[in-house]
Short mmCIF file of C-alpha atoms in Angstrom, two decimals:
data_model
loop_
_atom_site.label_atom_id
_atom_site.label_comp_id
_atom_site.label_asym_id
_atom_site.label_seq_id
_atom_site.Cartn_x
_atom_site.Cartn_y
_atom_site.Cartn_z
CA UNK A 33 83.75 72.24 118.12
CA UNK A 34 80.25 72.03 116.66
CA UNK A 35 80.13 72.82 112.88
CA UNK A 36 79.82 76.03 111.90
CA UNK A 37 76.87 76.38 110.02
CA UNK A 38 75.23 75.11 112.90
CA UNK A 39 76.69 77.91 115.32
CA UNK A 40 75.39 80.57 112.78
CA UNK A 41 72.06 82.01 112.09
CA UNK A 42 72.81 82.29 108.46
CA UNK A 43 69.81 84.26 107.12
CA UNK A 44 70.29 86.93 110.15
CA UNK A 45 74.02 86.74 108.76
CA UNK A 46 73.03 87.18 105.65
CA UNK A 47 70.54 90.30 106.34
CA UNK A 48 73.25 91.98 108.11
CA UNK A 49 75.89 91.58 105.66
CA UNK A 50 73.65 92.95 102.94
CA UNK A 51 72.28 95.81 105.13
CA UNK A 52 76.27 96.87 105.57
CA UNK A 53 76.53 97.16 101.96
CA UNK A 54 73.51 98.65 101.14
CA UNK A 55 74.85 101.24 103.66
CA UNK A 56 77.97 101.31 101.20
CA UNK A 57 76.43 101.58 97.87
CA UNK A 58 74.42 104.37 99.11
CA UNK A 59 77.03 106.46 100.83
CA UNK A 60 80.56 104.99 99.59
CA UNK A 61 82.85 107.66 101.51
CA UNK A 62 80.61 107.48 104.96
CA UNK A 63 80.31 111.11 104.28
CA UNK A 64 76.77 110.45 106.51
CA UNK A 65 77.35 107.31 108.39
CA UNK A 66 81.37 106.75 108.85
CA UNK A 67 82.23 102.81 107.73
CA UNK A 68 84.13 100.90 110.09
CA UNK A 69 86.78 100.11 107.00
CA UNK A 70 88.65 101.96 104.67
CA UNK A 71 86.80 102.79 101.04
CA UNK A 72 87.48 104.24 97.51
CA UNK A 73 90.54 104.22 95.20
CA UNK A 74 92.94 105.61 97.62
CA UNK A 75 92.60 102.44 99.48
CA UNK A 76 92.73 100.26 96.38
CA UNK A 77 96.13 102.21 95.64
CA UNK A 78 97.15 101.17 99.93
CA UNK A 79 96.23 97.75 99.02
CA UNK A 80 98.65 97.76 95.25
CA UNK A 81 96.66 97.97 93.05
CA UNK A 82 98.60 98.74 89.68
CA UNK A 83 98.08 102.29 88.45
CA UNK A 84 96.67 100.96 84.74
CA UNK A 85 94.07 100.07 84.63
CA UNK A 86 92.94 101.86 87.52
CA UNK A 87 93.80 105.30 86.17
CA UNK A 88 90.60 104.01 83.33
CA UNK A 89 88.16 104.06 86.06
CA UNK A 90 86.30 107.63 87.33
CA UNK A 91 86.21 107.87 90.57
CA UNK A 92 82.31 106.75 90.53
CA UNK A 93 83.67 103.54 89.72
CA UNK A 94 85.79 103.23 92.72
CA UNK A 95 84.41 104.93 95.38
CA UNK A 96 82.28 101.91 96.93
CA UNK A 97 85.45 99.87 96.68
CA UNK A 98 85.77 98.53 100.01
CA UNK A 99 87.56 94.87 99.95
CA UNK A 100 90.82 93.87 101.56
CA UNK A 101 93.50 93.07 99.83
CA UNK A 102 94.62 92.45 96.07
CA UNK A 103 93.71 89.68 94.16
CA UNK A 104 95.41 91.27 91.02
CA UNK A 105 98.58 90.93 93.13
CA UNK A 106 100.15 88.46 90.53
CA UNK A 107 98.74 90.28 87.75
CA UNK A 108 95.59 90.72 86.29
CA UNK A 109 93.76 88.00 83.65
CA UNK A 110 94.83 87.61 80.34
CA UNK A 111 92.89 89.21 77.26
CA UNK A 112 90.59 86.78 76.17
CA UNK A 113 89.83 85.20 79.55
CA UNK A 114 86.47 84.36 81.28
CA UNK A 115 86.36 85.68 84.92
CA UNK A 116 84.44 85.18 87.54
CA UNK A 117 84.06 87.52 90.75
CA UNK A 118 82.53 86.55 93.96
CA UNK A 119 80.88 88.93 95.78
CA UNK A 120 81.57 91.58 93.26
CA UNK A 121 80.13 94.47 95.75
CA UNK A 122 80.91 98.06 94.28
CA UNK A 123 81.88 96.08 90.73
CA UNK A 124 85.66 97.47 90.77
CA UNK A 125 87.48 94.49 90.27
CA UNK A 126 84.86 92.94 88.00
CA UNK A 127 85.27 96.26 85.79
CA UNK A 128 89.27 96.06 85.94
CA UNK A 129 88.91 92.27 84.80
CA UNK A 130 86.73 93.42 81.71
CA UNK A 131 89.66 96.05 80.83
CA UNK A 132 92.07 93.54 81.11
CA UNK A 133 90.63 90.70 79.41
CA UNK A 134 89.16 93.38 76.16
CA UNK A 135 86.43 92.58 73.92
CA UNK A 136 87.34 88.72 73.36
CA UNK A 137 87.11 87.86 77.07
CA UNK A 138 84.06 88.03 79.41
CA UNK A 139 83.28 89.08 83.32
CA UNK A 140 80.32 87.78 85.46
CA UNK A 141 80.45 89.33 89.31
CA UNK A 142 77.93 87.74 91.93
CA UNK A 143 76.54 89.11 94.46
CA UNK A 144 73.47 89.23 97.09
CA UNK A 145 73.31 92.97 97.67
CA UNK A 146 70.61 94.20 94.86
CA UNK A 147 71.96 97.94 95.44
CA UNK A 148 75.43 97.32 95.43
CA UNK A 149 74.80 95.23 91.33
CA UNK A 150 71.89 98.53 90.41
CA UNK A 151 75.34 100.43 91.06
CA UNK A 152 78.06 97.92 89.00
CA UNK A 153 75.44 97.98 86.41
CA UNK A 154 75.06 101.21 86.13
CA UNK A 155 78.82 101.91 86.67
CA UNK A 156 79.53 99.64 83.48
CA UNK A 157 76.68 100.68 81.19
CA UNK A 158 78.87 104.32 81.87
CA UNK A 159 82.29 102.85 80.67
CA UNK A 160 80.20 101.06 77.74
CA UNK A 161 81.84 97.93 78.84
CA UNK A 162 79.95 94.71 76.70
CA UNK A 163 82.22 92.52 78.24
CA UNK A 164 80.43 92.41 81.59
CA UNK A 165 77.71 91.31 83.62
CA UNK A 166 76.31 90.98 86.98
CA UNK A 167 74.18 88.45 88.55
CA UNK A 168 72.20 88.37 91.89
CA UNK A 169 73.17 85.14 94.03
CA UNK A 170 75.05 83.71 96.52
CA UNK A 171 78.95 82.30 96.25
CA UNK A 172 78.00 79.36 98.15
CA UNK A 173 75.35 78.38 94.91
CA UNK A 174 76.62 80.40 92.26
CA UNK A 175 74.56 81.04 89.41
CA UNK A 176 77.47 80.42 86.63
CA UNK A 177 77.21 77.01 84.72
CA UNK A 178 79.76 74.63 85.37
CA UNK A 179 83.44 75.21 83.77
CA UNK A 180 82.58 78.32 82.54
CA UNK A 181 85.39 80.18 84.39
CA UNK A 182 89.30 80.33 83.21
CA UNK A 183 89.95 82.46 86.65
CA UNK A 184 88.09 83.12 89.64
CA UNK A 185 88.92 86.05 92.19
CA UNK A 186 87.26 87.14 95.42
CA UNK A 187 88.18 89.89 97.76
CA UNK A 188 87.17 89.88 101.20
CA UNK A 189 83.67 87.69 101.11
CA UNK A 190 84.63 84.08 101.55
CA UNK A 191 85.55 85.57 105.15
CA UNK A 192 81.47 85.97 105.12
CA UNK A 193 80.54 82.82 104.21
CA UNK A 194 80.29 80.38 107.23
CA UNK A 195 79.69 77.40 104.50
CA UNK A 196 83.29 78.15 103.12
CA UNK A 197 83.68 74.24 101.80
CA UNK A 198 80.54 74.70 100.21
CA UNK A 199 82.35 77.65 98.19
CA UNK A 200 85.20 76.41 97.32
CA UNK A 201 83.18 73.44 95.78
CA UNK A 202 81.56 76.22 94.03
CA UNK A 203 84.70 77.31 92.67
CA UNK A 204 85.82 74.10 91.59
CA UNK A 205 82.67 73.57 89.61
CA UNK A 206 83.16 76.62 87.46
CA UNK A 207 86.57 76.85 86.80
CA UNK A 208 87.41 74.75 83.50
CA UNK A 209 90.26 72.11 83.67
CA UNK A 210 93.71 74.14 84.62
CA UNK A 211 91.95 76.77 85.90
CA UNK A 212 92.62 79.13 88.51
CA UNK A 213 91.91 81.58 91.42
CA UNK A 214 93.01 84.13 93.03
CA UNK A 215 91.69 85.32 96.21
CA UNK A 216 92.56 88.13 99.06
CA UNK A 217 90.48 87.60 101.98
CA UNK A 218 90.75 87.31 106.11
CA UNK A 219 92.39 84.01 107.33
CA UNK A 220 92.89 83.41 111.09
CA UNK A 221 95.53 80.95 112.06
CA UNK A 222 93.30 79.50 115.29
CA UNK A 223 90.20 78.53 115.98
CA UNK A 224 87.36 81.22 116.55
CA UNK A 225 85.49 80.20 119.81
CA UNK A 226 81.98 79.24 119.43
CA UNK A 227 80.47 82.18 121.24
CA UNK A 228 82.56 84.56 118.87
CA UNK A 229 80.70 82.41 115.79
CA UNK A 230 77.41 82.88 117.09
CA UNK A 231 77.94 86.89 117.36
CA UNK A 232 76.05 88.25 114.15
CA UNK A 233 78.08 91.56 115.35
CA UNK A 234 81.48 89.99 115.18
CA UNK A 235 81.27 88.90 111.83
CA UNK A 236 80.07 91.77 110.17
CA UNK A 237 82.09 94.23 112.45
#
């Protein structure tokens, strides 16, 4: 099999992923334009999540939640802790990290969509959370300085990414010495045929 970034039209890929969420951050529930996956904080509830912290978050904060699994599943960071979120989207698990990890600690989430980071902004300047920021960028060069992260979680992106070596370098560039991650995301057990990789449609769909 050819490699795949050279199967994939990655800006294309790119421009499709980010028009998806930019349908998401501007209609979360698909009240107007139905998503083709579940969203909001009855499907973070499906998924596990624990009921505190999520009971802290309004439902603004949750409602553009659309990821697929848990990465809290083994528990969320430890107060004090430096976390790092890829492909932060709506900004739900960034702002459960900051809640977890209080005052002492720190969140960065990354992301490419500039509408779905106007909305975690916004959603954290709200909850008058300090402990948080968001950055534009892409996992696959993230814009985080190396060993800055004690735990790095993704939901549902690295699935995006057709460079996923390239992110997992990434990963092990900012997490410090003893690190770790924690990621939910889609894994197929065999190989995807080419013409499936070269479908823009399949990927996003």
């Amino acid at each position: 099999m050819a490699e795949m970034l050279e199967l994939v039209d990655l800006e294309e890929l790119r421009h499709q992923v980010r028009e998806k969420y930019r349908e998401v951050a501007a209609d979360p529930t698909g009240a107007q334009h139905p998503h083709h996956f579940h969203t909001g904080r009855a499907h973070a509830v499906r998924l596990g999540y624990p009921a505190h912290p999520l009971s802290q978050l309004p439902e603004a904060a949750c409602e553009a939640f659309a990821e697929v699994g848990n990465p809290f599943y083994w528990g969320g960071p430890q107060p004090g802790e430096r976390v790092l979120d890829l492909g932060s989207g709506g900004g739900m698990d960034s702002l459960l990290a900051a809640l977890w990890v209080g005052g002492e600690g720190s969140v960065i989430g990354v992301d490419m969509t500039p509408e779905m980071l106007e909305r975690s902004r916004s959603m954290a300047a709200r909850l008058g959370l300090k402990n948080i920021e968001f950055r534009e960028g892409l996992i696959e060069a993230l814009p985080v300085e190396d060993g800055w992260a004690d735990v790095v979680i993704s939901n549902g992106v690295i699935n995006l990414c057709p460079d996923k070596l390239g992110v997992y370098r990434q990963i092990f560039r900012v997490l410090r010495p003893g690190g770790r991650m924690t990621v939910a995301d889609i894994c197929l057990e065999r190989p995807v045929p080419e013409e499936a990789l070269r479908n823009i449609d399949l990927w996003t769909g």
